[in-house]
Coordinates of C-alpha atoms in Angstrom, one line a residue:
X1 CA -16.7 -28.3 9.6
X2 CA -17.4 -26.1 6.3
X3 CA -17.7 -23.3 9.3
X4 CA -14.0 -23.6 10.4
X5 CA -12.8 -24.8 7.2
X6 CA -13.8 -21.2 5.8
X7 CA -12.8 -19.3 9.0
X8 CA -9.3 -20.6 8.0
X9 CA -9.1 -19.9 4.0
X10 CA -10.1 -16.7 5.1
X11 CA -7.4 -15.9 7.7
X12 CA -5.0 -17.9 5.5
X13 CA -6.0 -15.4 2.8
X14 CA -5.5 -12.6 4.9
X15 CA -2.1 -13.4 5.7
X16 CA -1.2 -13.8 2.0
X17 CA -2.9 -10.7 1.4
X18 CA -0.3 -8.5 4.0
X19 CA 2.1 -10.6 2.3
X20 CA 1.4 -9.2 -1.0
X21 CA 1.0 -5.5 0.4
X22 CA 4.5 -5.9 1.8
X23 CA 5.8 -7.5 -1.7
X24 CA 4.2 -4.3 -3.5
X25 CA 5.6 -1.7 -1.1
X26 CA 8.9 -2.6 -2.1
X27 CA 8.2 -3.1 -5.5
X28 CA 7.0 0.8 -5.5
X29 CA 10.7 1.2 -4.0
X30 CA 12.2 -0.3 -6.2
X31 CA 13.5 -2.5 -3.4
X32 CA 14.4 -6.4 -4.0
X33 CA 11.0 -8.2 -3.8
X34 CA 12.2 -11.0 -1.7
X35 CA 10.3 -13.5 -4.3
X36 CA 7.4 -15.7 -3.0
X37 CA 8.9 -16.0 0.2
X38 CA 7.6 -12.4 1.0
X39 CA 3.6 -13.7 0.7
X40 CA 4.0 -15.7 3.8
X41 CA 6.5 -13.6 5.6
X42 CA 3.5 -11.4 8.2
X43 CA 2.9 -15.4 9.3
X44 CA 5.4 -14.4 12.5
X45 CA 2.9 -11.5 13.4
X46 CA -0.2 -13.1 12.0
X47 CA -1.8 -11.8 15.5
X48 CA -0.7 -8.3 15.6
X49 CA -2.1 -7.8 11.8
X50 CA -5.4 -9.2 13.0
X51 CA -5.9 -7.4 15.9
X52 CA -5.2 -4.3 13.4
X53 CA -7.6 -5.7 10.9
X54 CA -10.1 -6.5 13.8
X55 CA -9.9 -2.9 15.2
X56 CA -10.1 -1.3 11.9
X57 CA -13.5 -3.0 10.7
X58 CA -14.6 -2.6 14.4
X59 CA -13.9 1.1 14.3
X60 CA -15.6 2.1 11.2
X61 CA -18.9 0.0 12.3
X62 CA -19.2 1.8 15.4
X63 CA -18.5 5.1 13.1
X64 CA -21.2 3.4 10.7
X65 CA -23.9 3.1 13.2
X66 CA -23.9 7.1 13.4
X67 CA -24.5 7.1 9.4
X68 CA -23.5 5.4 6.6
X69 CA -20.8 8.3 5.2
X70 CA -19.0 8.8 8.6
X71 CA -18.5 5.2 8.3
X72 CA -17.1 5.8 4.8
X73 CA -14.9 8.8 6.0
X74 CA -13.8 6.6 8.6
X75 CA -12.8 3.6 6.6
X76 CA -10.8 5.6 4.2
X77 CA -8.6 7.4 7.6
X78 CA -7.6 3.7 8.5
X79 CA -6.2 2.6 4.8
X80 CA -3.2 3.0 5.3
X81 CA -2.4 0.9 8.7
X82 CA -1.5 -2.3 7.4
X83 CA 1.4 0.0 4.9
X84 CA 2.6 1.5 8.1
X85 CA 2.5 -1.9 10.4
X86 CA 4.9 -3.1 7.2
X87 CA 7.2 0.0 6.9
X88 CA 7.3 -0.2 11.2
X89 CA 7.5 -3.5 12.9
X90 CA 7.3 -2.6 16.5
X91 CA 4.3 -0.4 16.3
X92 CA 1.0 -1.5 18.1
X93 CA -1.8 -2.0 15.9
X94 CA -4.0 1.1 17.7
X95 CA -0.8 3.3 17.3
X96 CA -0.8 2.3 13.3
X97 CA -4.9 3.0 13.3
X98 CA -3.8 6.6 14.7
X99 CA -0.8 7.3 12.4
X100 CA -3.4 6.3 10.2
X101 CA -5.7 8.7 11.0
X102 CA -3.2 11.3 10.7
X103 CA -1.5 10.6 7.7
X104 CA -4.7 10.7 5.8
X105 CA -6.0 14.0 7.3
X106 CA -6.9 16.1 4.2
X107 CA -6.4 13.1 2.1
X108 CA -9.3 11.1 1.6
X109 CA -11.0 12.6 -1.1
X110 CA -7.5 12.2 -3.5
X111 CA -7.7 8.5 -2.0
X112 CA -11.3 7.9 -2.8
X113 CA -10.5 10.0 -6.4
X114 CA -7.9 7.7 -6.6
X115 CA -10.1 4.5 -6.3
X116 CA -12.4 5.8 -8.1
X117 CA -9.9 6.1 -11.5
X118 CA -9.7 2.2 -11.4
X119 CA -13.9 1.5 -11.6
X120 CA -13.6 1.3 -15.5
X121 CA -10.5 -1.2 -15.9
X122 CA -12.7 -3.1 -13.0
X123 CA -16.1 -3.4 -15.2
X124 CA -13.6 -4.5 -17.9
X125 CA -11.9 -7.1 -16.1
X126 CA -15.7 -8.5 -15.4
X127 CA -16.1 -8.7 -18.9
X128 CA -13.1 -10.5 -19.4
X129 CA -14.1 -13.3 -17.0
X130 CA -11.4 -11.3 -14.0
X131 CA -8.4 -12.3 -17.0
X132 CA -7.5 -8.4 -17.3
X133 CA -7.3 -9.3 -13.0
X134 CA -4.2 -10.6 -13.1
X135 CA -2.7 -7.3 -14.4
X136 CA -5.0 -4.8 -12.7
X137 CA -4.9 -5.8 -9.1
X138 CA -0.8 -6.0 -9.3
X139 CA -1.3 -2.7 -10.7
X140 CA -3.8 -1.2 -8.2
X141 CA -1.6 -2.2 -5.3
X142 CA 1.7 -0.7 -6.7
X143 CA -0.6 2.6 -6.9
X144 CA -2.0 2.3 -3.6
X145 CA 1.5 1.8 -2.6
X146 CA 3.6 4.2 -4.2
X147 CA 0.6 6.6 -2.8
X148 CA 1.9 5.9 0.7
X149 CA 5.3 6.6 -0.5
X150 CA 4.4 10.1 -1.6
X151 CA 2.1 10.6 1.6
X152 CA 5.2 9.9 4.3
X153 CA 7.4 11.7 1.9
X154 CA 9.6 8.8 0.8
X155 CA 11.8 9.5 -1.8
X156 CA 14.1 7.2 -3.4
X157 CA 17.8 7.2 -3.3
X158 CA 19.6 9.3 -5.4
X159 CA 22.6 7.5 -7.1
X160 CA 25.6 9.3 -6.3
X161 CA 27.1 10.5 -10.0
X162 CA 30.6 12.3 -10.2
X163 CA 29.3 16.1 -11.9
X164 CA 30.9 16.3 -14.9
X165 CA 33.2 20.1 -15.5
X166 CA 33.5 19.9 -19.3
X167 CA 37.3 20.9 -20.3
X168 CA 38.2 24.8 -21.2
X169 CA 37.8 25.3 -24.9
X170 CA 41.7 25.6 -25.0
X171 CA 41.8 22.4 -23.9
X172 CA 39.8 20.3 -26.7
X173 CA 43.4 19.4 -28.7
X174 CA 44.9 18.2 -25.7
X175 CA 42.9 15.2 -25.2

């Protein structure tokens, strides 16, 4: 019973978990959040994002049982399938692994840099009893998030502002 009982938490808190990636995507673009509805909105593809997560942790095992680092290398192409299952909703999860792979080719030293800038707010948080937690991991995520953004190139919408044409100097007294 405790068995099953944890098998569910744990998909439970997976769900909540792609929930909160897609909440912090859209916070990066500045997008409305949707509210706490958005944690349990992947609960309509709950299979497709565990096939994705299945696949993933399969893949860099089998790239693990070569050595430990092309396990490592591996895990870091596949971060960024779950973002791209999010930003495209009819995509298979083996075709997100693969855009994956892609859109991290020459990236995953930055991303591991990246990760690596965070280590010393983490220690800190464990001294804090995981208090500072509640801001860093919000924190984290927008950062992992927004580094999607820059890797497929998104860019925000620029407002559309009338140029301003200040008036000919012979023209000051008239207005």
């Amino acid at each position: 019973a405790l068995s099953i009982a944890t098998l569910a938490m744990t998909l439970f808190v997976n769900l909540v978990t792609y929930g909160w990636q897609l909440f912090t995507l859209r916070a990066s673009r500045e997008e409305e959040t949707g509210g706490a509805e958005t944690l349990f909105s992947c609960f309509q593809q709950f299979w497709r994002f565990l096939l994705a997560h299945l696949l993933m942790n399969l893949f860099t095992f089998l790239w693990s049982m070569l050595f430990v680092i092309p396990g490592i290398i591996a895990g870091y192409s596949y971060t960024q399938t779950i973002h791209i299952m999010l930003d495209n909703p009819d995509i298979s999860p083996l075709e997100a692994i693969a855009a994956s792979k892609q859109l991290m080719r020459g990236h995953k030293m930055e991303y591991f840099i990246l990760e690596l800038s965070f280590l010393g707010w983490a220690y800190l948080s464990v001294f804090t009893f995981g208090l500072l937690g509640i801001w860093l991991n919000p924190y984290m995520q927008v950062t992992f998030a927004n580094y999607y953004n820059a890797l497929i190139g998104w860019q925000p919408a620029q407002p559309q502002t009338e140029e301003f044409t200040p008036p000919e100097p012979e023209d000051w007294w008239n207005q």
